[in-house]
mmCIF file of C-alpha atoms and ligand atoms in Angstrom:
data_model
loop_
_atom_site.group_PDB
_atom_site.id
_atom_site.type_symbol
_atom_site.label_atom_id
_atom_site.label_comp_id
_atom_site.label_asym_id
_atom_site.label_seq_id
_atom_site.Cartn_x
_atom_site.Cartn_y
_atom_site.Cartn_z
ATOM 1 C CA MET B 1 4.728 14.082 12.781
ATOM 2 C CA ASN B 2 6.903 11.218 11.632
ATOM 3 C CA PHE B 3 5.371 8.687 9.328
ATOM 4 C CA ALA B 4 8.459 6.833 8.313
ATOM 5 C CA GLY B 5 8.332 3.248 9.608
ATOM 6 C CA LYS B 6 4.745 3.640 10.902
ATOM 7 C CA HIS B 7 2.390 0.655 10.642
ATOM 8 C CA LEU B 8 -1.147 0.995 9.324
ATOM 9 C CA ILE B 9 -3.467 -1.734 10.629
ATOM 10 C CA THR B 10 -6.380 0.571 11.595
ATOM 11 C CA PHE B 11 -6.792 4.372 11.343
ATOM 12 C CA ASP B 12 -7.890 4.168 15.003
ATOM 13 C CA ASP B 13 -4.112 4.110 15.707
ATOM 14 C CA TRP B 14 -3.540 7.350 13.673
ATOM 15 C CA THR B 15 -4.529 10.869 14.826
ATOM 16 C CA LYS B 16 -6.893 13.014 12.824
ATOM 17 C CA GLU B 17 -3.973 15.326 12.019
ATOM 18 C CA GLU B 18 -2.067 12.344 10.528
ATOM 19 C CA ILE B 19 -5.172 11.357 8.506
ATOM 20 C CA GLU B 20 -5.358 14.970 7.143
ATOM 21 C CA VAL B 21 -1.801 14.690 6.027
ATOM 22 C CA VAL B 22 -2.586 11.480 4.114
ATOM 23 C CA LEU B 23 -5.551 13.211 2.426
ATOM 24 C CA LYS B 24 -3.551 16.195 1.454
ATOM 25 C CA THR B 25 -0.708 14.100 0.229
ATOM 26 C CA ALA B 26 -3.186 11.939 -1.833
ATOM 27 C CA ALA B 27 -4.711 15.086 -3.397
ATOM 28 C CA VAL B 28 -1.224 16.361 -4.407
ATOM 29 C CA LEU B 29 -0.298 12.987 -5.905
ATOM 30 C CA LYS B 30 -3.586 12.843 -7.784
ATOM 31 C CA GLN B 31 -2.987 16.195 -9.357
ATOM 32 C CA LYS B 32 0.606 15.166 -10.248
ATOM 33 C CA ARG B 33 -0.713 12.062 -12.017
ATOM 34 C CA TYR B 34 -3.266 14.106 -13.928
ATOM 35 C CA ASN B 35 -0.343 16.457 -14.913
ATOM 36 C CA ARG B 36 1.737 13.455 -15.959
ATOM 37 C CA GLU B 37 4.488 14.595 -13.522
ATOM 38 C CA ARG B 38 7.000 12.041 -12.236
ATOM 39 C CA THR B 39 6.573 10.974 -8.640
ATOM 40 C CA ASP B 40 9.738 8.906 -7.950
ATOM 41 C CA TYR B 41 9.587 9.232 -4.196
ATOM 42 C CA LEU B 42 10.288 5.508 -3.596
ATOM 43 C CA LEU B 43 12.931 4.889 -6.207
ATOM 44 C CA ARG B 44 14.184 1.230 -6.209
ATOM 45 C CA GLN B 45 12.288 0.470 -3.002
ATOM 46 C CA THR B 46 10.463 -2.906 -2.470
ATOM 47 C CA LEU B 47 6.998 -3.627 -1.098
ATOM 48 C CA PHE B 48 6.106 -7.176 -0.356
ATOM 49 C CA MET B 49 2.336 -7.772 -0.786
ATOM 50 C CA ILE B 50 1.022 -11.030 0.662
ATOM 51 C CA PHE B 51 -2.600 -11.917 -0.320
ATOM 52 C CA PHE B 52 -4.539 -14.705 1.438
ATOM 53 C CA GLU B 53 -7.619 -13.760 -0.676
ATOM 54 C CA GLN B 54 -8.574 -12.397 -4.059
ATOM 55 C CA SER B 55 -8.426 -8.720 -4.918
ATOM 56 C CA THR B 56 -8.913 -6.410 -7.881
ATOM 57 C CA ARG B 57 -8.735 -2.807 -6.405
ATOM 58 C CA THR B 58 -6.261 -3.398 -3.573
ATOM 59 C CA ARG B 59 -3.791 -5.506 -5.520
ATOM 60 C CA ASN B 60 -3.770 -3.223 -8.514
ATOM 61 C CA SER B 61 -3.829 0.097 -6.610
ATOM 62 C CA MET B 62 -0.919 -0.941 -4.510
ATOM 63 C CA GLU B 63 1.190 -2.450 -7.304
ATOM 64 C CA ALA B 64 0.438 0.555 -9.597
ATOM 65 C CA ALA B 65 1.241 2.874 -6.716
ATOM 66 C CA MET B 66 4.682 1.359 -6.225
ATOM 67 C CA THR B 67 5.418 1.502 -9.949
ATOM 68 C CA GLN B 68 4.297 5.135 -10.172
ATOM 69 C CA LEU B 69 6.423 5.937 -7.064
ATOM 70 C CA GLY B 70 9.468 4.475 -8.730
ATOM 71 C CA GLY B 71 9.639 1.229 -6.724
ATOM 72 C CA HIS B 72 8.477 -2.330 -7.182
ATOM 73 C CA ALA B 73 5.857 -4.520 -5.493
ATOM 74 C CA HIS B 74 6.157 -8.307 -5.136
ATOM 75 C CA ASP B 75 2.662 -9.765 -5.690
ATOM 76 C CA LEU B 76 2.694 -12.732 -3.349
ATOM 77 C CA THR B 77 0.099 -15.257 -2.174
ATOM 78 C CA ALA B 78 0.415 -17.443 0.924
ATOM 79 C CA ASP B 79 0.580 -20.514 -1.240
ATOM 80 C CA LYS B 80 3.652 -19.093 -3.069
ATOM 81 C CA MET B 81 5.468 -18.732 0.183
ATOM 82 C CA GLN B 82 6.516 -21.078 2.961
ATOM 83 C CA ILE B 83 3.505 -19.742 4.888
ATOM 84 C CA ALA B 84 1.694 -22.634 3.282
ATOM 85 C CA HIS B 85 4.043 -25.006 5.086
ATOM 86 C CA GLY B 86 3.481 -23.230 8.449
ATOM 87 C CA GLU B 87 6.366 -20.744 8.470
ATOM 88 C CA SER B 88 5.895 -18.489 11.580
ATOM 89 C CA PRO B 89 4.827 -14.818 11.246
ATOM 90 C CA LYS B 90 7.983 -14.036 13.188
ATOM 91 C CA ASP B 91 10.293 -15.633 10.667
ATOM 92 C CA THR B 92 8.406 -14.143 7.682
ATOM 93 C CA ALA B 93 8.480 -10.685 9.241
ATOM 94 C CA ILE B 94 12.213 -10.679 10.040
ATOM 95 C CA VAL B 95 13.301 -12.144 6.751
ATOM 96 C CA LEU B 96 11.240 -9.688 4.583
ATOM 97 C CA SER B 97 12.483 -6.806 6.815
ATOM 98 C CA ARG B 98 16.008 -7.648 5.776
ATOM 99 C CA MET B 99 15.147 -7.535 2.114
ATOM 100 C CA GLY B 100 12.744 -4.648 1.433
ATOM 101 C CA GLU B 101 11.139 -1.448 2.706
ATOM 102 C CA ALA B 102 7.523 -2.435 3.574
ATOM 103 C CA ILE B 103 5.165 -5.394 3.953
ATOM 104 C CA ALA B 104 1.444 -5.327 3.100
ATOM 105 C CA ILE B 105 -0.963 -8.126 3.945
ATOM 106 C CA ARG B 106 -4.552 -9.106 3.215
ATOM 107 C CA ASN B 107 -5.842 -11.826 5.495
ATOM 108 C CA CYS B 108 -9.604 -11.695 6.119
ATOM 109 C CA PHE B 109 -10.083 -15.062 7.896
ATOM 110 C CA TYR B 110 -12.427 -14.388 10.846
ATOM 111 C CA ASN B 111 -10.647 -14.288 14.212
ATOM 112 C CA ILE B 112 -7.315 -14.931 12.383
ATOM 113 C CA GLY B 113 -6.511 -12.127 9.981
ATOM 114 C CA ASN B 114 -5.998 -9.177 12.337
ATOM 115 C CA LYS B 115 -3.994 -11.385 14.745
ATOM 116 C CA TYR B 116 -1.735 -12.491 11.923
ATOM 117 C CA ILE B 117 -1.044 -8.986 10.677
ATOM 118 C CA ASN B 118 -0.343 -7.787 14.279
ATOM 119 C CA GLU B 119 2.054 -10.641 14.804
ATOM 120 C CA ILE B 120 3.958 -9.697 11.566
ATOM 121 C CA ALA B 121 3.995 -6.043 12.784
ATOM 122 C CA LYS B 122 5.427 -7.137 16.145
ATOM 123 C CA TYR B 123 8.561 -8.503 14.569
ATOM 124 C CA ALA B 124 8.902 -6.383 11.333
ATOM 125 C CA THR B 125 11.413 -3.585 11.293
ATOM 126 C CA ILE B 126 9.729 -1.952 8.303
ATOM 127 C CA PRO B 127 6.151 -0.565 7.975
ATOM 128 C CA VAL B 128 3.404 -3.146 7.888
ATOM 129 C CA ILE B 129 0.178 -2.121 6.122
ATOM 130 C CA SER B 130 -3.142 -3.998 6.295
ATOM 131 C CA MET B 131 -4.683 -4.564 2.928
ATOM 132 C CA GLN B 132 -7.827 -5.720 4.716
ATOM 133 C CA ASP B 133 -8.322 -8.132 7.614
ATOM 134 C CA ASP B 134 -11.381 -9.598 9.480
ATOM 135 C CA ILE B 135 -11.878 -6.339 11.434
ATOM 136 C CA TYR B 136 -10.399 -3.388 9.455
ATOM 137 C CA HIS B 137 -9.870 -2.152 5.873
ATOM 138 C CA PRO B 138 -7.933 1.024 6.315
ATOM 139 C CA LEU B 139 -6.969 1.458 2.587
ATOM 140 C CA GLN B 140 -10.716 1.423 1.641
ATOM 141 C CA VAL B 141 -11.968 3.798 4.273
ATOM 142 C CA ILE B 142 -9.355 6.472 3.518
ATOM 143 C CA ALA B 143 -10.381 6.388 -0.219
ATOM 144 C CA ASP B 144 -14.036 6.666 0.927
ATOM 145 C CA LEU B 145 -13.133 9.677 3.011
ATOM 146 C CA MET B 146 -11.201 11.342 0.167
ATOM 147 C CA THR B 147 -14.153 10.777 -2.211
ATOM 148 C CA ILE B 148 -16.749 12.115 0.176
ATOM 149 C CA ARG B 149 -14.700 15.314 0.600
ATOM 150 C CA GLU B 150 -14.329 15.744 -3.098
ATOM 151 C CA HIS B 151 -18.110 15.524 -3.635
ATOM 152 C CA PHE B 152 -19.334 17.328 -0.461
ATOM 153 C CA GLY B 153 -16.462 19.628 0.546
ATOM 154 C CA GLU B 154 -13.920 19.405 3.339
ATOM 155 C CA ASP B 155 -16.372 20.154 6.136
ATOM 156 C CA THR B 156 -18.201 16.794 6.415
ATOM 157 C CA ARG B 157 -19.970 17.622 9.746
ATOM 158 C CA GLY B 158 -23.639 16.820 9.756
ATOM 159 C CA LEU B 159 -23.665 14.738 6.571
ATOM 160 C CA LYS B 160 -25.998 11.783 6.970
ATOM 161 C CA VAL B 161 -24.247 8.555 5.943
ATOM 162 C CA VAL B 162 -26.253 5.340 5.672
ATOM 163 C CA ILE B 163 -24.284 2.057 5.867
ATOM 164 C CA SER B 164 -26.843 -0.595 5.076
ATOM 165 C CA TRP B 165 -26.435 -4.318 4.953
ATOM 166 C CA ALA B 166 -27.602 -5.694 1.609
ATOM 167 C CA TYR B 167 -28.288 -9.145 0.178
ATOM 168 C CA ALA B 168 -25.506 -10.836 -1.733
ATOM 169 C CA THR B 169 -24.640 -14.407 -2.700
ATOM 170 C CA SER B 170 -21.139 -14.078 -4.160
ATOM 171 C CA HIS B 171 -19.406 -14.738 -0.789
ATOM 172 C CA ALA B 172 -19.715 -13.905 2.863
ATOM 173 C CA LYS B 173 -18.034 -10.450 2.773
ATOM 174 C CA PRO B 174 -15.848 -9.458 5.718
ATOM 175 C CA LEU B 175 -17.035 -6.940 8.377
ATOM 176 C CA SER B 176 -13.998 -4.775 7.841
ATOM 177 C CA VAL B 177 -15.416 -2.200 5.434
ATOM 178 C CA PRO B 178 -18.458 -1.144 7.452
ATOM 179 C CA GLN B 179 -16.496 -1.425 10.724
ATOM 180 C CA SER B 180 -13.761 0.867 9.430
ATOM 181 C CA GLN B 181 -16.365 3.354 8.169
ATOM 182 C CA ILE B 182 -18.272 3.483 11.500
ATOM 183 C CA LEU B 183 -14.981 4.197 13.232
ATOM 184 C CA MET B 184 -13.755 6.821 10.722
ATOM 185 C CA PHE B 185 -16.804 8.846 9.684
ATOM 186 C CA PRO B 186 -17.948 10.075 13.139
ATOM 187 C CA ARG B 187 -14.384 11.331 13.772
ATOM 188 C CA PHE B 188 -15.022 13.736 10.845
ATOM 189 C CA GLY B 189 -18.407 14.786 12.233
ATOM 190 C CA MET B 190 -20.591 12.673 9.947
ATOM 191 C CA ASP B 191 -23.846 11.251 11.409
ATOM 192 C CA VAL B 192 -23.905 7.536 10.697
ATOM 193 C CA VAL B 193 -26.945 5.239 10.534
ATOM 194 C CA VAL B 194 -26.219 1.514 10.279
ATOM 195 C CA ALA B 195 -29.042 -0.739 9.132
ATOM 196 C CA HIS B 196 -28.807 -4.503 9.355
ATOM 197 C CA PRO B 197 -30.930 -7.534 10.012
ATOM 198 C CA PRO B 198 -30.529 -8.953 13.591
ATOM 199 C CA GLU B 199 -28.428 -11.932 12.334
ATOM 200 C CA PHE B 200 -25.853 -9.630 10.647
ATOM 201 C CA PRO B 201 -24.475 -7.380 13.474
ATOM 202 C CA LEU B 202 -21.109 -5.694 13.571
ATOM 203 C CA GLN B 203 -18.602 -6.628 16.288
ATOM 204 C CA LYS B 204 -19.730 -5.224 19.711
ATOM 205 C CA GLU B 205 -16.299 -3.869 20.628
ATOM 206 C CA ILE B 206 -16.137 -1.948 17.283
ATOM 207 C CA VAL B 207 -19.697 -0.551 17.747
ATOM 208 C CA ASP B 208 -18.881 0.632 21.324
ATOM 209 C CA ARG B 209 -15.704 2.348 20.069
ATOM 210 C CA ALA B 210 -17.613 3.996 17.176
ATOM 211 C CA LYS B 211 -20.160 5.332 19.658
ATOM 212 C CA LYS B 212 -17.344 6.830 21.713
ATOM 213 C CA HIS B 213 -15.777 8.513 18.644
ATOM 214 C CA ALA B 214 -19.231 9.946 17.810
ATOM 215 C CA ALA B 215 -19.700 11.288 21.294
ATOM 216 C CA GLU B 216 -16.224 12.813 21.308
ATOM 217 C CA ASN B 217 -16.729 14.539 17.927
ATOM 218 C CA GLY B 218 -20.280 15.831 18.191
ATOM 219 C CA ALA B 219 -21.565 13.293 15.718
ATOM 220 C CA LYS B 220 -24.438 10.771 15.959
ATOM 221 C CA ILE B 221 -24.429 7.022 15.304
ATOM 222 C CA GLU B 222 -27.659 4.994 15.302
ATOM 223 C CA PHE B 223 -28.641 1.366 14.498
ATOM 224 C CA THR B 224 -31.822 0.101 12.939
ATOM 225 C CA ASP B 225 -33.106 -3.136 11.503
ATOM 226 C CA SER B 226 -34.923 -1.325 8.688
ATOM 227 C CA MET B 227 -33.225 -0.226 5.471
ATOM 228 C CA GLU B 228 -36.231 1.926 4.543
ATOM 229 C CA ASP B 229 -36.160 3.867 7.798
ATOM 230 C CA ALA B 230 -32.370 4.450 7.625
ATOM 231 C CA LEU B 231 -32.577 5.879 4.108
ATOM 232 C CA VAL B 232 -34.697 8.919 5.047
ATOM 233 C CA ASP B 233 -32.858 12.190 4.152
ATOM 234 C CA ALA B 234 -29.550 10.336 3.585
ATOM 235 C CA ASP B 235 -26.747 12.245 1.902
ATOM 236 C CA ILE B 236 -24.626 9.147 1.174
ATOM 237 C CA VAL B 237 -25.644 5.483 0.984
ATOM 238 C CA PHE B 238 -23.401 2.462 1.079
ATOM 239 C CA PRO B 239 -25.520 -0.694 0.252
ATOM 240 C CA LYS B 240 -23.118 -3.452 1.111
ATOM 241 C CA ASN B 241 -23.349 -7.088 2.235
ATOM 242 C CA TRP B 242 -21.379 -8.466 5.117
ATOM 243 C CA GLY B 243 -21.318 -11.916 6.551
ATOM 244 C CA GLY B 244 -22.950 -13.037 9.777
ATOM 245 C CA PHE B 245 -19.708 -13.742 11.518
ATOM 246 C CA ALA B 246 -20.330 -11.574 14.582
ATOM 247 C CA TYR B 247 -23.713 -13.196 15.099
ATOM 248 C CA PHE B 248 -21.941 -16.505 15.760
ATOM 249 C CA ASP B 249 -18.918 -14.694 17.161
ATOM 250 C CA GLN B 250 -16.742 -17.664 16.881
ATOM 251 C CA PHE B 251 -15.680 -18.724 13.395
ATOM 252 C CA VAL B 252 -16.030 -22.460 12.810
ATOM 253 C CA ASP B 253 -14.701 -23.763 9.512
ATOM 254 C CA ASP B 254 -17.403 -26.317 8.831
ATOM 255 C CA GLU B 255 -20.402 -26.816 6.543
ATOM 256 C CA GLU B 256 -23.057 -26.354 9.300
ATOM 257 C CA TYR B 257 -21.740 -22.901 10.205
ATOM 258 C CA PHE B 258 -22.000 -21.735 6.630
ATOM 259 C CA ALA B 259 -25.360 -23.481 6.106
ATOM 260 C CA GLN B 260 -26.734 -21.551 9.076
ATOM 261 C CA MET B 261 -25.367 -18.270 7.686
ATOM 262 C CA ARG B 262 -26.874 -19.004 4.279
ATOM 263 C CA ALA B 263 -30.249 -19.801 5.788
ATOM 264 C CA ASN B 264 -30.144 -16.501 7.707
ATOM 265 C CA LEU B 265 -29.138 -14.690 4.481
ATOM 266 C CA GLU B 266 -32.079 -16.076 2.436
ATOM 267 C CA LYS B 267 -34.604 -14.391 4.811
ATOM 268 C CA TYR B 268 -33.393 -11.035 3.607
ATOM 269 C CA ARG B 269 -33.470 -11.146 -0.225
ATOM 270 C CA HIS B 270 -35.491 -7.986 -0.147
ATOM 271 C CA TRP B 271 -32.576 -5.993 1.346
ATOM 272 C CA ARG B 272 -31.678 -4.562 -2.056
ATOM 273 C CA LEU B 273 -31.301 -0.876 -2.816
ATOM 274 C CA ASP B 274 -33.642 0.103 -5.687
ATOM 275 C CA HIS B 275 -35.227 3.404 -6.903
ATOM 276 C CA LYS B 276 -38.249 3.081 -4.618
ATOM 277 C CA LYS B 277 -36.175 2.713 -1.484
ATOM 278 C CA PHE B 278 -33.573 5.276 -2.574
ATOM 279 C CA SER B 279 -36.313 7.851 -3.227
ATOM 280 C CA ALA B 280 -36.416 8.447 0.567
ATOM 281 C CA ALA B 281 -32.875 9.785 0.441
ATOM 282 C CA LYS B 282 -32.066 13.428 -0.444
ATOM 283 C CA PRO B 283 -32.613 14.244 -4.131
ATOM 284 C CA ASP B 284 -28.896 14.673 -4.767
ATOM 285 C CA ALA B 285 -27.695 11.841 -2.492
ATOM 286 C CA LYS B 286 -24.723 9.765 -3.556
ATOM 287 C CA ILE B 287 -24.268 6.032 -3.686
ATOM 288 C CA MET B 288 -20.925 4.479 -2.766
ATOM 289 C CA HIS B 289 -19.732 0.937 -2.695
ATOM 290 C CA ALA B 290 -16.203 -0.471 -1.975
ATOM 291 C CA LEU B 291 -16.740 -2.987 -4.839
ATOM 292 C CA PRO B 292 -16.971 -5.727 -5.861
ATOM 293 C CA ALA B 293 -20.732 -5.334 -5.907
ATOM 294 C CA ASP B 294 -23.239 -8.101 -6.288
ATOM 295 C CA ARG B 295 -25.121 -6.262 -9.030
ATOM 296 C CA GLY B 296 -28.905 -6.903 -8.954
ATOM 297 C CA LYS B 297 -28.672 -8.254 -5.373
ATOM 298 C CA GLU B 298 -27.115 -5.606 -3.175
ATOM 299 C CA ILE B 299 -28.356 -2.837 -5.525
ATOM 300 C CA THR B 300 -30.085 -2.635 -8.908
ATOM 301 C CA ASP B 301 -27.914 -2.058 -11.996
ATOM 302 C CA GLU B 302 -30.017 0.941 -12.828
ATOM 303 C CA LEU B 303 -29.135 2.677 -9.592
ATOM 304 C CA LEU B 304 -25.532 1.638 -9.486
ATOM 305 C CA ASP B 305 -25.086 3.028 -12.967
ATOM 306 C CA SER B 306 -27.089 6.222 -12.284
ATOM 307 C CA GLU B 307 -25.825 9.810 -11.922
ATOM 308 C CA HIS B 308 -26.063 9.250 -8.085
ATOM 309 C CA SER B 309 -23.332 6.591 -8.105
ATOM 310 C CA ILE B 310 -19.700 7.658 -7.423
ATOM 311 C CA ILE B 311 -18.292 4.181 -7.171
ATOM 312 C CA TYR B 312 -15.576 4.672 -9.829
ATOM 313 C CA ASP B 313 -14.304 7.837 -8.176
ATOM 314 C CA GLU B 314 -14.159 5.933 -4.980
ATOM 315 C CA ALA B 315 -12.213 3.055 -6.676
ATOM 316 C CA GLU B 316 -9.777 5.475 -8.433
ATOM 317 C CA ASN B 317 -9.053 7.147 -5.072
ATOM 318 C CA ARG B 318 -7.755 3.812 -3.880
ATOM 319 C CA LEU B 319 -4.749 4.481 -6.073
ATOM 320 C CA HIS B 320 -4.078 8.069 -4.883
ATOM 321 C CA THR B 321 -4.556 7.262 -1.204
ATOM 322 C CA ALA B 322 -2.381 4.133 -1.482
ATOM 323 C CA LYS B 323 0.434 6.139 -3.026
ATOM 324 C CA ALA B 324 0.195 8.669 -0.159
ATOM 325 C CA ILE B 325 0.363 6.005 2.521
ATOM 326 C CA LEU B 326 3.179 4.175 0.885
ATOM 327 C CA ALA B 327 5.224 7.341 0.211
ATOM 328 C CA LEU B 328 4.698 8.583 3.832
ATOM 329 C CA THR B 329 5.298 5.336 5.672
ATOM 330 C CA MET B 330 8.240 4.244 3.549
ATOM 331 C CA GLY B 331 9.894 7.605 4.116
ATOM 332 C CA GLY B 332 9.733 8.947 0.528
ATOM 333 C CA ILE B 333 7.736 12.024 1.457
ATOM 334 C CA SER B 334 7.916 13.978 4.734
ATOM 335 C CA PRO B 335 4.863 16.094 5.831
ATOM 336 C CA GLU B 336 5.591 19.831 5.462
HETATM 337 N N1 CP U 1 -12.743 -2.829 -2.158
HETATM 338 C C1 CP U 1 -11.673 -3.701 -2.295
HETATM 339 O O1 CP U 1 -10.895 -3.884 -1.330
HETATM 340 O O2 CP U 1 -11.702 -4.341 -3.470
HETATM 341 P P1 CP U 1 -10.757 -5.713 -3.719
HETATM 342 O O3 CP U 1 -11.333 -6.750 -2.864
HETATM 343 O O4 CP U 1 -10.971 -5.931 -5.198
HETATM 344 O O5 CP U 1 -9.320 -5.327 -3.372
#
């Protein structure tokens, strides 16, 4: 296994064995941090982070990760760079490859983000890491997997994971978190139920691939338009909004498109996880959320702050998994 120089755009491009190495490395780095041990695996190395959107967890986990690994992260936005004046991905990729050791990008624009990151990866001679695009969010799903294992043990086969669409008004959240989860969890034997209203589907190609992963790994994946039905006997529940992009399929940047999406959204204000709905899950079921959460809309405050919620463990693991991915792909750590 050779991780040095490897791109991470989706974990579908990585084997299960490689994912196991990431998880093991993250656990070691987590323990070292708790022990206050130095982890200078990337001394004086540079990561360029380009954000086209806002971020709390991704930006800070990646920047803290580089500091704790002995390197430095440039916190860039598209408008700070000549990208704003139309510089090509090819020129950006080649120039940054001459100056540093890795590039990380968040670009969630529908039908644009993943293409942009792949175009950078085509020309970069250093690893390119997706910090979320319109299709995938690998850095989130690896932290989710680490957190699930910490709470349920390494053998995750047969766990019932519910990924439920939920009402939110803050913004039309990308499809990338639930899509990465339905691709990843069945590979580790988890049974996934996805609940969403008809106007908020996931992308068909991703759903088809997730079904294939489930079949190949002895897991189940089911879809329903009832949040209540999905929750029965759940071990883990993700109540999470996503935008209706795949319903329209083609992104159109105009007011009518968003007005239609908002009108669809308002029909489903009752898709909120509360104690009554959650009582159908197993008594010791856990609640997870990538954050930011629309508190009171996707889920009640009471439930998100309850003993069932492991959202802060999940957020903290963004740091440890980010460090593992950076140290491995930038060549600071080699798998044993
Ligand atoms: N979950 C997540 O990616 O959070 P941010 O958008 O704050 O980075």
